[in-house]
Structures are given as C-alpha cells and as structure tokens.
Backbone as ProteinMPNN parsed JSONL, in Angstrom:
{"seq_chain_A": "XXXXXXXXXXXXXXXXXXXXXXXXXXXXXXXXXXXXXXXXXXXXXXXXXXXXXXXXXXXXXXXXXXXXXXXXXXXXXXXXXXXXXXXXXXXXXXXXXXXXXXXXXXXXXXXXXXXXXXXXXXXXXXXXXXXXXXXXXXXXXXXXXXXXXXXXXXXXX", "coords_chain_A": {"N_chain_A": [[22.383, 22.762, -0.7], [19.272, 21.378, 1.175], [16.274, 21.709, 3.043], [13.999, 20.777, 5.645], [11.552, 22.389, 6.678], [9.501, 23.479, 5.766], [7.622, 26.201, 3.439], [5.094, 28.646, 5.546], [2.252, 29.467, 4.666], [0.048, 32.32, 3.966], [-1.858, 33.664, 6.786], [-5.07, 33.999, 8.099], [-5.715, 35.777, 10.648], [-5.135, 38.256, 12.975], [-2.647, 41.12, 12.054], [-0.677, 41.232, 13.855], [-0.775, 39.82, 15.463], [-0.525, 37.008, 13.878], [0.832, 34.233, 13.993], [3.159, 32.502, 13.132], [2.422, 29.021, 11.629], [2.817, 25.377, 11.047], [0.285, 24.092, 10.871], [-3.167, 23.624, 9.28], [-5.37, 26.802, 9.062], [-7.665, 25.727, 9.509], [-7.546, 23.433, 11.805], [-6.263, 25.484, 13.437], [-8.057, 26.38, 14.142], [-10.226, 24.27, 15.301], [-8.715, 23.369, 17.094], [-7.966, 25.874, 18.861], [-10.391, 26.722, 19.997], [-10.871, 24.194, 21.249], [-8.816, 24.352, 23.463], [-9.566, 26.786, 24.789], [-12.414, 26.382, 25.565], [-11.37, 24.44, 27.524], [-9.604, 26.75, 28.739], [-11.236, 28.592, 30.25], [-13.243, 26.509, 31.507], [-10.619, 25.931, 33.222], [-10.534, 28.354, 34.663], [-13.199, 29.588, 35.987], [-12.925, 26.575, 37.572], [-10.771, 27.17, 39.045], [-11.464, 29.335, 40.491], [-14.009, 28.532, 41.909], [-12.189, 26.848, 43.274], [-10.373, 28.395, 44.755], [-12.694, 30.144, 46.283], [-13.726, 28.095, 47.823], [-11.675, 27.291, 49.425], [-11.108, 29.693, 50.612], [-13.656, 29.689, 52.435], [-13.919, 27.037, 53.73], [-14.758, 24.996, 56.391], [-14.652, 23.461, 59.76], [-13.944, 20.351, 61.157], [-11.934, 19.221, 59.751], [-10.709, 21.292, 58.245], [-7.778, 22.731, 58.387], [-6.098, 20.756, 57.08], [-7.535, 20.745, 54.479], [-7.905, 23.413, 54.083], [-5.559, 23.753, 53.074], [-5.113, 21.731, 50.874], [-6.618, 22.776, 49.105], [-5.905, 25.037, 48.559], [-3.196, 24.459, 47.47], [-4.109, 22.906, 44.758], [-5.797, 25.285, 43.851], [-3.187, 27.295, 42.973], [-1.951, 24.6, 41.289], [-4.186, 24.855, 39.222], [-3.643, 27.435, 38.243], [-1.142, 27.634, 37.69], [-1.44, 25.571, 34.97], [-3.469, 27.541, 34.104], [-1.829, 29.413, 31.978], [-0.504, 27.315, 30.964], [-1.791, 25.999, 28.819], [-3.217, 29.277, 28.048], [-0.909, 29.5, 26.202], [0.198, 27.807, 24.627], [-2.014, 27.81, 23.01], [-1.658, 30.346, 21.806], [0.722, 29.382, 20.559], [0.354, 28.162, 19.016], [-0.606, 29.311, 16.804], [-3.413, 30.776, 17.203], [-5.849, 32.782, 19.159], [-6.902, 33.429, 22.474], [-9.01, 33.558, 25.362], [-10.402, 36.308, 26.649], [-11.734, 37.957, 28.663], [-13.255, 37.854, 31.151], [-15.797, 37.886, 30.757], [-15.86, 36.46, 28.323], [-15.021, 34.457, 29.231], [-16.443, 33.487, 30.833], [-18.537, 32.913, 28.468], [-17.933, 30.735, 27.888], [-17.751, 28.839, 29.813], [-18.15, 25.418, 30.698], [-18.584, 24.876, 33.401], [-20.464, 24.898, 36.411], [-20.869, 27.618, 38.837], [-20.409, 28.282, 41.977], [-22.254, 29.929, 44.21], [-23.321, 29.951, 46.988], [-24.266, 30.488, 50.428], [-23.685, 28.965, 52.165], [-21.129, 25.969, 52.223], [-21.18, 22.3, 52.938], [-18.198, 20.855, 53.962], [-17.562, 18.499, 53.079], [-19.096, 18.434, 50.554], [-17.876, 20.189, 49.537], [-15.845, 19.206, 48.369], [-16.797, 16.944, 46.656], [-18.268, 18.314, 44.818], [-15.677, 19.592, 44.086], [-14.601, 17.26, 42.858], [-15.614, 16.526, 41.232], [-16.285, 18.506, 39.179], [-13.896, 18.213, 37.905], [-13.617, 16.366, 36.941], [-15.414, 16.735, 34.696], [-14.437, 19.347, 33.838], [-12.154, 17.761, 32.42], [-12.673, 15.629, 30.975], [-13.493, 16.365, 27.937], [-10.663, 16.141, 27.836], [-9.447, 13.768, 28.017], [-11.482, 12.52, 26.131], [-9.962, 13.233, 23.408], [-7.842, 12.679, 23.861], [-7.144, 10.366, 24.736], [-9.052, 8.78, 23.953], [-9.407, 7.833, 21.275], [-7.631, 5.8, 20.588], [-9.589, 3.606, 22.102], [-12.162, 1.745, 22.43], [-14.88, 2.479, 23.523], [-15.753, 5.13, 24.752], [-17.664, 6.975, 26.352], [-17.64, 6.983, 29.433], [-15.317, 8.336, 31.003], [-14.393, 7.789, 33.579], [-15.839, 5.578, 34.505], [-15.848, 3.686, 37.047], [-15.07, 5.861, 38.624], [-17.037, 7.707, 39.035], [-19.638, 9.322, 41.193], [-22.316, 9.302, 43.06], [-23.822, 12.098, 42.698]], "CA_chain_A": [[21.541, 22.549, 0.476], [17.987, 20.978, 1.601], [15.997, 21.913, 4.695], [13.084, 20.044, 6.085], [11.204, 23.224, 6.826], [8.141, 23.964, 4.335], [7.431, 27.372, 3.491], [4.496, 28.431, 6.048], [1.409, 30.147, 4.32], [-0.092, 33.535, 4.602], [-2.759, 33.927, 7.475], [-6.255, 35.07, 8.094], [-5.03, 36.476, 11.392], [-4.18, 40.007, 12.419], [-0.778, 41.117, 11.552], [-0.123, 41.89, 14.951], [-0.849, 38.402, 16.757], [0.174, 36.665, 13.336], [2.102, 33.306, 14.771], [3.729, 31.103, 11.84], [2.724, 27.231, 12.305], [2.391, 24.412, 9.682], [-1.038, 23.576, 10.84], [-4.234, 24.172, 8.544], [-6.487, 27.304, 9.741], [-9.308, 24.887, 10.25], [-6.914, 22.627, 12.429], [-5.754, 26.093, 14.063], [-9.41, 27.479, 15.261], [-10.727, 23.525, 16.205], [-7.001, 23.439, 18.918], [-8.004, 26.855, 19.536], [-11.753, 26.509, 20.199], [-10.95, 23.333, 22.629], [-8.157, 24.815, 24.551], [-10.11, 27.829, 25.677], [-13.066, 26.043, 26.608], [-10.368, 24.091, 28.549], [-8.723, 27.208, 29.647], [-13.108, 28.754, 30.926], [-13.394, 25.63, 32.681], [-9.771, 25.842, 34.421], [-10.69, 29.338, 35.479], [-14.054, 28.872, 36.77], [-12.349, 25.934, 38.578], [-10.12, 28.115, 40.15], [-12.583, 30.538, 41.351], [-14.278, 27.755, 42.162], [-11.511, 26.603, 44.138], [-10.113, 29.346, 45.925], [-14.085, 30.75, 46.939], [-13.995, 26.801, 48.63], [-10.198, 27.818, 49.964], [-11.472, 30.665, 51.844], [-14.883, 29.282, 53.219], [-13.866, 25.986, 54.257], [-14.772, 25.179, 57.442], [-15.293, 22.232, 60.153], [-12.826, 19.165, 61.995], [-10.334, 19.49, 59.011], [-10.021, 22.859, 58.18], [-6.297, 22.985, 58.623], [-6.146, 20.029, 55.729], [-8.977, 20.997, 53.753], [-7.342, 24.41, 53.817], [-4.104, 23.744, 52.96], [-5.207, 21.187, 50.18], [-7.667, 23.709, 48.533], [-4.578, 26.016, 48.098], [-2.836, 23.82, 46.347], [-4.803, 22.892, 44.105], [-5.858, 26.502, 43.279], [-2.264, 27.116, 42.312], [-1.89, 24.031, 39.964], [-4.645, 25.385, 38.453], [-3.333, 28.909, 37.834], [-0.418, 27.857, 36.299], [-2.125, 25.511, 33.906], [-4.576, 28.352, 32.875], [-0.812, 29.959, 31.239], [0.47, 26.782, 29.814], [-3.185, 26.68, 28.113], [-2.611, 29.792, 27.228], [0.504, 29.927, 25.828], [-0.217, 26.509, 23.576], [-2.885, 28.491, 22.197], [-1.009, 31.621, 20.93], [2.037, 29.426, 20.176], [-0.11, 27.427, 17.278], [-1.389, 30.707, 15.788], [-4.71, 30.64, 17.633], [-6.145, 33.381, 19.98], [-7.574, 33.055, 24.091], [-9.616, 34.157, 25.84], [-9.346, 37.455, 26.938], [-12.062, 38.424, 29.382], [-14.213, 37.401, 32.485], [-17.428, 37.499, 29.853], [-15.708, 35.631, 27.428], [-14.771, 33.083, 30.137], [-18.488, 32.971, 31.331], [-19.478, 32.056, 27.794], [-17.95, 29.349, 27.594], [-17.373, 27.382, 30.503], [-19.352, 24.745, 31.685], [-18.728, 24.521, 35.255], [-21.487, 25.808, 37.05], [-20.405, 28.797, 39.781], [-21.084, 27.942, 43.109], [-22.172, 31.227, 45.106], [-23.75, 29.428, 48.197], [-23.485, 31.346, 50.853], [-22.021, 28.147, 52.954], [-21.213, 24.683, 51.67], [-20.193, 21.656, 53.973], [-16.487, 21.09, 53.504], [-17.52, 17.321, 51.878], [-19.891, 18.809, 49.595], [-17.117, 21.398, 48.555], [-14.814, 18.4, 47.849], [-17.292, 15.812, 45.834], [-18.35, 19.039, 43.903], [-14.894, 19.826, 42.945], [-13.951, 16.277, 42.089], [-17.325, 15.931, 40.162], [-16.334, 19.481, 38.229], [-13.06, 18.105, 37.801], [-14.2, 15.214, 35.706], [-16.129, 17.755, 33.738], [-12.822, 19.452, 33.174], [-11.413, 16.374, 31.732], [-13.77, 14.703, 29.601], [-13.089, 16.776, 26.476], [-9.227, 15.989, 27.151], [-10.387, 12.505, 27.768], [-12.221, 12.125, 24.327], [-9.484, 13.712, 22.674], [-6.171, 12.169, 23.929], [-6.873, 8.781, 24.979], [-10.223, 8.182, 23.571], [-8.994, 7.765, 19.648], [-7.334, 4.494, 21.186], [-10.21, 3.271, 23.12], [-13.621, 1.039, 21.703], [-15.956, 3.363, 24.388], [-15.488, 6.802, 26.021], [-19.063, 7.521, 26.554], [-17.705, 7.541, 30.384], [-14.219, 7.885, 30.633], [-14.071, 7.678, 34.784], [-16.977, 4.728, 35.077], [-15.812, 3.618, 39.01], [-14.999, 6.963, 39.799], [-18.763, 8.306, 39.258], [-20.027, 9.828, 42.835], [-23.713, 9.562, 42.982], [-24.435, 13.168, 43.185]], "C_chain_A": [[20.392, 22.277, 0.623], [17.169, 21.583, 2.91], [14.145, 21.524, 4.705], [11.362, 21.155, 6.456], [10.112, 23.461, 5.535], [7.805, 25.456, 4.636], [5.723, 27.771, 4.744], [3.645, 30.061, 5.331], [1.143, 31.256, 4.932], [-1.682, 32.899, 6.296], [-3.931, 34.302, 7.58], [-6.522, 36.182, 9.585], [-4.626, 37.67, 11.86], [-3.066, 40.062, 12.536], [-0.575, 40.855, 12.918], [0.064, 40.444, 16.019], [-0.994, 37.264, 15.3], [1.207, 35.309, 14.066], [2.383, 31.886, 13.731], [3.417, 29.596, 12.993], [2.283, 27.383, 11.019], [0.97, 23.981, 9.523], [-1.919, 24.431, 9.678], [-4.942, 25.119, 9.57], [-7.377, 26.515, 10.173], [-8.508, 24.297, 11.458], [-6.745, 24.161, 13.924], [-7.371, 26.551, 15.148], [-10.085, 25.609, 15.854], [-9.969, 23.968, 17.696], [-7.905, 24.44, 19.779], [-9.02, 26.855, 20.401], [-11.821, 25.234, 22.128], [-10.241, 23.971, 23.003], [-8.692, 25.875, 25.346], [-11.405, 27.249, 26.158], [-12.345, 25.653, 27.801], [-9.966, 25.366, 29.373], [-10.136, 27.812, 29.791], [-12.955, 27.459, 31.988], [-12.198, 25.622, 33.673], [-9.964, 27.176, 35.18], [-12.07, 29.382, 36.512], [-13.429, 27.151, 37.862], [-11.857, 26.34, 39.5], [-10.61, 28.972, 40.927], [-13.067, 29.636, 42.3], [-13.665, 26.915, 43.697], [-11.052, 27.335, 45.18], [-11.45, 29.913, 46.599], [-14.118, 29.142, 48.734], [-13.049, 26.8, 50.047], [-10.788, 28.464, 51.234], [-12.794, 30.57, 52.729], [-14.903, 28.126, 53.724], [-14.066, 25.849, 55.679], [-14.789, 23.307, 58.258], [-14.007, 21.217, 60.866], [-11.354, 19.104, 60.826], [-10.072, 20.242, 58.362], [-8.889, 22.856, 57.785], [-6.245, 22.033, 57.188], [-6.607, 20.434, 54.757], [-8.346, 22.106, 53.006], [-6.494, 24.68, 52.695], [-4.394, 22.82, 51.015], [-5.994, 22.173, 49.216], [-6.752, 24.306, 47.611], [-3.963, 25.728, 47.322], [-2.982, 23.55, 44.819], [-5.19, 24.304, 42.971], [-4.39, 26.563, 42.323], [-1.349, 26.064, 41.493], [-2.877, 24.499, 39.163], [-4.638, 26.692, 37.637], [-2.424, 29.269, 36.828], [-0.831, 27.0, 35.672], [-2.935, 26.797, 33.326], [-3.166, 29.107, 31.547], [-0.138, 29.152, 30.346], [-0.555, 26.921, 28.471], [-2.892, 27.585, 27.301], [-1.664, 30.307, 25.935], [0.687, 29.243, 24.676], [-1.159, 27.414, 22.579], [-2.582, 29.553, 20.963], [0.138, 30.83, 19.976], [1.74, 28.483, 18.925], [-0.522, 28.102, 16.207], [-2.656, 30.962, 16.501], [-4.765, 31.898, 19.092], [-6.527, 32.744, 21.285], [-8.366, 34.134, 24.371], [-9.325, 35.671, 26.15], [-10.19, 39.004, 27.984], [-12.529, 37.431, 30.739], [-15.499, 37.117, 31.858], [-17.185, 36.626, 28.976], [-15.675, 34.417, 28.162], [-16.118, 32.531, 30.402], [-19.205, 32.284, 30.584], [-19.247, 30.632, 27.17], [-17.053, 27.949, 28.402], [-18.414, 26.279, 30.952], [-19.469, 24.367, 32.946], [-19.366, 25.543, 36.139], [-20.442, 26.533, 37.894], [-21.168, 27.862, 41.747], [-21.406, 29.183, 44.244], [-23.479, 31.05, 46.609], [-23.482, 30.176, 49.503], [-22.629, 30.223, 52.489], [-22.975, 26.514, 52.403], [-20.345, 24.059, 52.67], [-18.384, 21.648, 53.142], [-16.477, 19.168, 52.23], [-18.147, 17.756, 50.691], [-18.828, 19.554, 48.903], [-16.022, 20.474, 47.629], [-15.44, 17.85, 47.43], [-17.567, 16.875, 44.695], [-17.694, 19.306, 42.713], [-14.3, 18.555, 42.388], [-14.665, 15.668, 40.901], [-16.293, 17.211, 38.759], [-15.277, 19.297, 37.28], [-12.874, 16.743, 36.691], [-14.695, 15.683, 34.408], [-15.305, 17.763, 32.692], [-11.942, 18.619, 32.206], [-11.824, 15.57, 31.053], [-13.379, 15.06, 28.206], [-11.54, 16.211, 26.304], [-9.089, 14.837, 26.541], [-10.384, 11.75, 26.719], [-10.699, 12.306, 23.688], [-7.951, 12.94, 22.503], [-6.211, 10.543, 23.728], [-8.548, 8.1, 24.14], [-10.007, 7.292, 22.098], [-8.349, 5.911, 20.036], [-8.276, 3.123, 21.631], [-11.574, 2.728, 21.692], [-14.833, 2.189, 22.334], [-15.709, 4.13, 24.994], [-16.938, 7.728, 25.654], [-18.676, 8.082, 28.615], [-16.378, 7.696, 30.941], [-13.916, 7.8, 32.28], [-15.762, 6.699, 35.574], [-16.912, 4.403, 36.384], [-15.331, 4.354, 39.797], [-16.565, 8.076, 40.491], [-18.963, 8.408, 40.911], [-21.381, 9.782, 42.106], [-24.369, 11.095, 43.624], [-26.062, 13.991, 42.935]], "O_chain_A": [[19.847, 23.199, 0.017], [17.91, 21.906, 3.838], [13.297, 21.948, 3.92], [10.25, 20.627, 6.453], [10.448, 23.577, 4.357], [7.714, 25.909, 5.777], [5.056, 26.738, 4.678], [4.064, 31.217, 5.38], [1.596, 31.532, 6.043], [-2.154, 31.774, 6.458], [-4.012, 35.353, 6.945], [-7.308, 37.13, 9.598], [-3.743, 38.245, 11.223], [-2.384, 39.186, 13.07], [-0.084, 39.728, 12.968], [0.803, 40.213, 16.975], [-1.783, 36.385, 15.648], [2.272, 35.59, 14.615], [1.932, 30.742, 13.687], [3.751, 29.228, 14.119], [1.824, 28.247, 10.271], [0.463, 23.604, 8.466], [-1.591, 25.531, 9.233], [-5.194, 24.702, 10.7], [-7.866, 26.665, 11.293], [-8.953, 24.859, 12.458], [-7.032, 23.937, 15.1], [-7.571, 26.867, 16.32], [-10.475, 25.682, 17.02], [-10.309, 24.514, 18.745], [-8.431, 24.203, 20.866], [-8.741, 26.976, 21.594], [-12.323, 25.308, 23.25], [-10.931, 24.977, 23.165], [-8.358, 25.953, 26.528], [-11.646, 27.598, 27.314], [-12.49, 26.214, 28.887], [-9.941, 25.242, 30.597], [-10.615, 27.15, 28.87], [-12.569, 27.582, 33.151], [-12.454, 25.371, 34.85], [-9.573, 27.18, 36.347], [-11.932, 29.215, 37.724], [-13.87, 27.039, 39.006], [-12.196, 26.109, 40.66], [-10.132, 29.3, 42.013], [-12.702, 29.768, 43.468], [-14.261, 26.543, 44.708], [-11.25, 27.037, 46.358], [-11.201, 30.212, 47.767], [-14.371, 29.21, 49.937], [-13.36, 26.503, 51.201], [-10.924, 28.038, 52.381], [-12.95, 31.347, 53.671], [-15.956, 27.894, 54.316], [-13.462, 26.709, 56.32], [-14.891, 22.257, 57.624], [-12.965, 21.862, 60.983], [-10.157, 18.981, 61.088], [-9.066, 20.06, 57.676], [-8.819, 23.002, 56.565], [-6.365, 22.678, 56.146], [-5.762, 20.496, 53.864], [-8.165, 22.089, 51.789], [-6.59, 25.462, 51.749], [-3.863, 23.35, 50.04], [-5.455, 21.977, 48.126], [-6.706, 24.218, 46.384], [-3.882, 26.43, 46.314], [-2.211, 23.874, 43.916], [-4.974, 24.372, 41.761], [-4.342, 26.048, 41.206], [-0.247, 26.4, 41.06], [-2.414, 24.635, 38.031], [-5.356, 26.982, 36.68], [-2.371, 30.094, 35.916], [-0.797, 27.792, 34.73], [-2.985, 26.982, 32.11], [-3.507, 29.287, 30.378], [0.536, 29.52, 29.384], [-0.359, 27.596, 27.46], [-2.453, 27.37, 26.171], [-1.765, 31.185, 25.078], [1.232, 29.788, 23.716], [-0.848, 27.595, 21.401], [-2.982, 29.634, 19.801], [0.508, 31.318, 18.908], [2.552, 28.121, 18.074], [-0.748, 27.726, 15.057], [-2.999, 31.988, 15.912], [-3.861, 31.905, 19.927], [-6.504, 31.514, 21.302], [-8.434, 35.252, 23.859], [-8.228, 36.193, 25.95], [-9.842, 40.176, 28.128], [-11.989, 36.376, 31.073], [-16.248, 36.246, 32.302], [-18.114, 35.883, 28.66], [-16.255, 33.41, 27.757], [-16.643, 31.435, 30.209], [-20.063, 31.467, 30.918], [-19.856, 29.84, 26.451], [-16.367, 26.967, 28.119], [-19.447, 26.548, 31.566], [-20.328, 23.648, 33.457], [-18.959, 26.651, 36.49], [-19.26, 26.21, 37.782], [-22.089, 27.182, 42.199], [-20.616, 29.248, 45.187], [-24.258, 31.908, 47.024], [-22.306, 30.511, 49.642], [-21.735, 30.438, 53.308], [-24.122, 26.091, 52.259], [-19.342, 24.538, 53.2], [-17.787, 22.209, 52.224], [-15.83, 18.827, 51.24], [-17.601, 17.353, 49.664], [-18.858, 19.564, 47.672], [-15.501, 20.814, 46.567], [-14.463, 17.107, 47.344], [-17.182, 16.529, 43.578], [-18.0, 19.367, 41.522], [-13.501, 18.685, 41.461], [-14.449, 14.8, 40.055], [-15.784, 16.797, 37.718], [-15.302, 19.816, 36.164], [-12.002, 16.453, 35.871], [-14.47, 15.181, 33.307], [-15.144, 17.163, 31.629], [-11.153, 19.04, 31.36], [-11.117, 14.724, 30.506], [-12.991, 14.215, 27.399], [-11.073, 15.882, 25.214], [-8.812, 14.573, 25.371], [-9.715, 10.777, 26.373], [-10.213, 11.202, 23.443], [-7.237, 12.714, 21.526], [-5.623, 9.782, 22.96], [-8.801, 6.913, 23.934], [-10.472, 6.16, 21.964], [-8.928, 4.952, 19.526], [-7.899, 1.953, 21.56], [-11.777, 3.158, 20.557], [-15.626, 2.688, 21.536], [-15.323, 3.816, 26.119], [-17.142, 8.73, 24.969], [-19.163, 9.091, 29.124], [-16.288, 6.734, 31.704], [-12.69, 7.702, 32.325], [-16.45, 6.952, 36.563], [-17.874, 4.767, 37.062], [-15.083, 4.19, 40.992], [-16.924, 8.69, 41.497], [-18.458, 7.616, 41.707], [-21.588, 10.102, 40.935], [-25.098, 11.25, 44.604], [-26.34, 15.011, 43.564]]}, "name": "protein", "num_of_chains": 1, "seq": "XXXXXXXXXXXXXXXXXXXXXXXXXXXXXXXXXXXXXXXXXXXXXXXXXXXXXXXXXXXXXXXXXXXXXXXXXXXXXXXXXXXXXXXXXXXXXXXXXXXXXXXXXXXXXXXXXXXXXXXXXXXXXXXXXXXXXXXXXXXXXXXXXXXXXXXXXXXXX"}
C-alpha cells in the first residue's frame, strides 16, 4: 500500500507548540510574519472601529453606529481565523497588546472628537492600508503593476 503523504521533518518550534506541516521552516516564518502583521492591523482597526462606534455623533448617528458595530464584529471574527491559520501551519501568533503595537501599521486615533465623516474616511483608508499586503501577496502576482491596488478609490486625505 502506498501513501501520498510524506514524512514530516522535525522543526525548531517548542515541542508543545510544534504543529505538523509540510511547509519548509522558512515558509512558515514568512507566512506567519505576514499573518501576524495583518492580525496586528486588524486588532488596531477593531479598536479604532469600536472607538468610533462608541463616539460617533450627528444626524446619521444610528446608521453609522450600527454600521461600525457590524464592522467591528466582522473584524473580531477575522482575527481568530487569521491567528488560527498561523498556528495551523506551524507558526505562532501575537501574544500581547505590546506585541500588536510593535507590528501594527495602522495609526491609533486618540482625539477627543472626530467628525463622523472623518471617522468613515479614516477607517476606509485604514482598511485599504491593511488590505494592501494581502492584495500584493494574492492578486499582484498575476498583474503587471501593483503599486496602488485601489487607484480609483484612493481618497485625497
């Protein structure tokens, strides 16, 4: 009887965290690093989205409040999916708020007041920032130029 599964080689992960995978160690490190950066940005987006959800005001309060609540829920759900993917391939993932702060590229917004329209514009641009590396890794290999994945949708902020 033959099998198509090859024997997995030992890896350098701590024994308790070692996860069987057929990816080379360098591949696991690269993919985990990319996932961890995305996880950090997703956490930052989640916190900013909830901040804006709690502090939005104005004539469109209810619509924006509900929109931001739903967006926050979707971000929270995606964090777990991304982190579990990093573990599934044999990598590790973020361990603390400090670790997230070191990896995030999304800037925090600690202002006392932000107009609702500015909240939405900031979140739109932050989502584009977070999506950029994913776009480059997944879509760009099949395109000639990947300098700006959203050329027609970039706002003049």
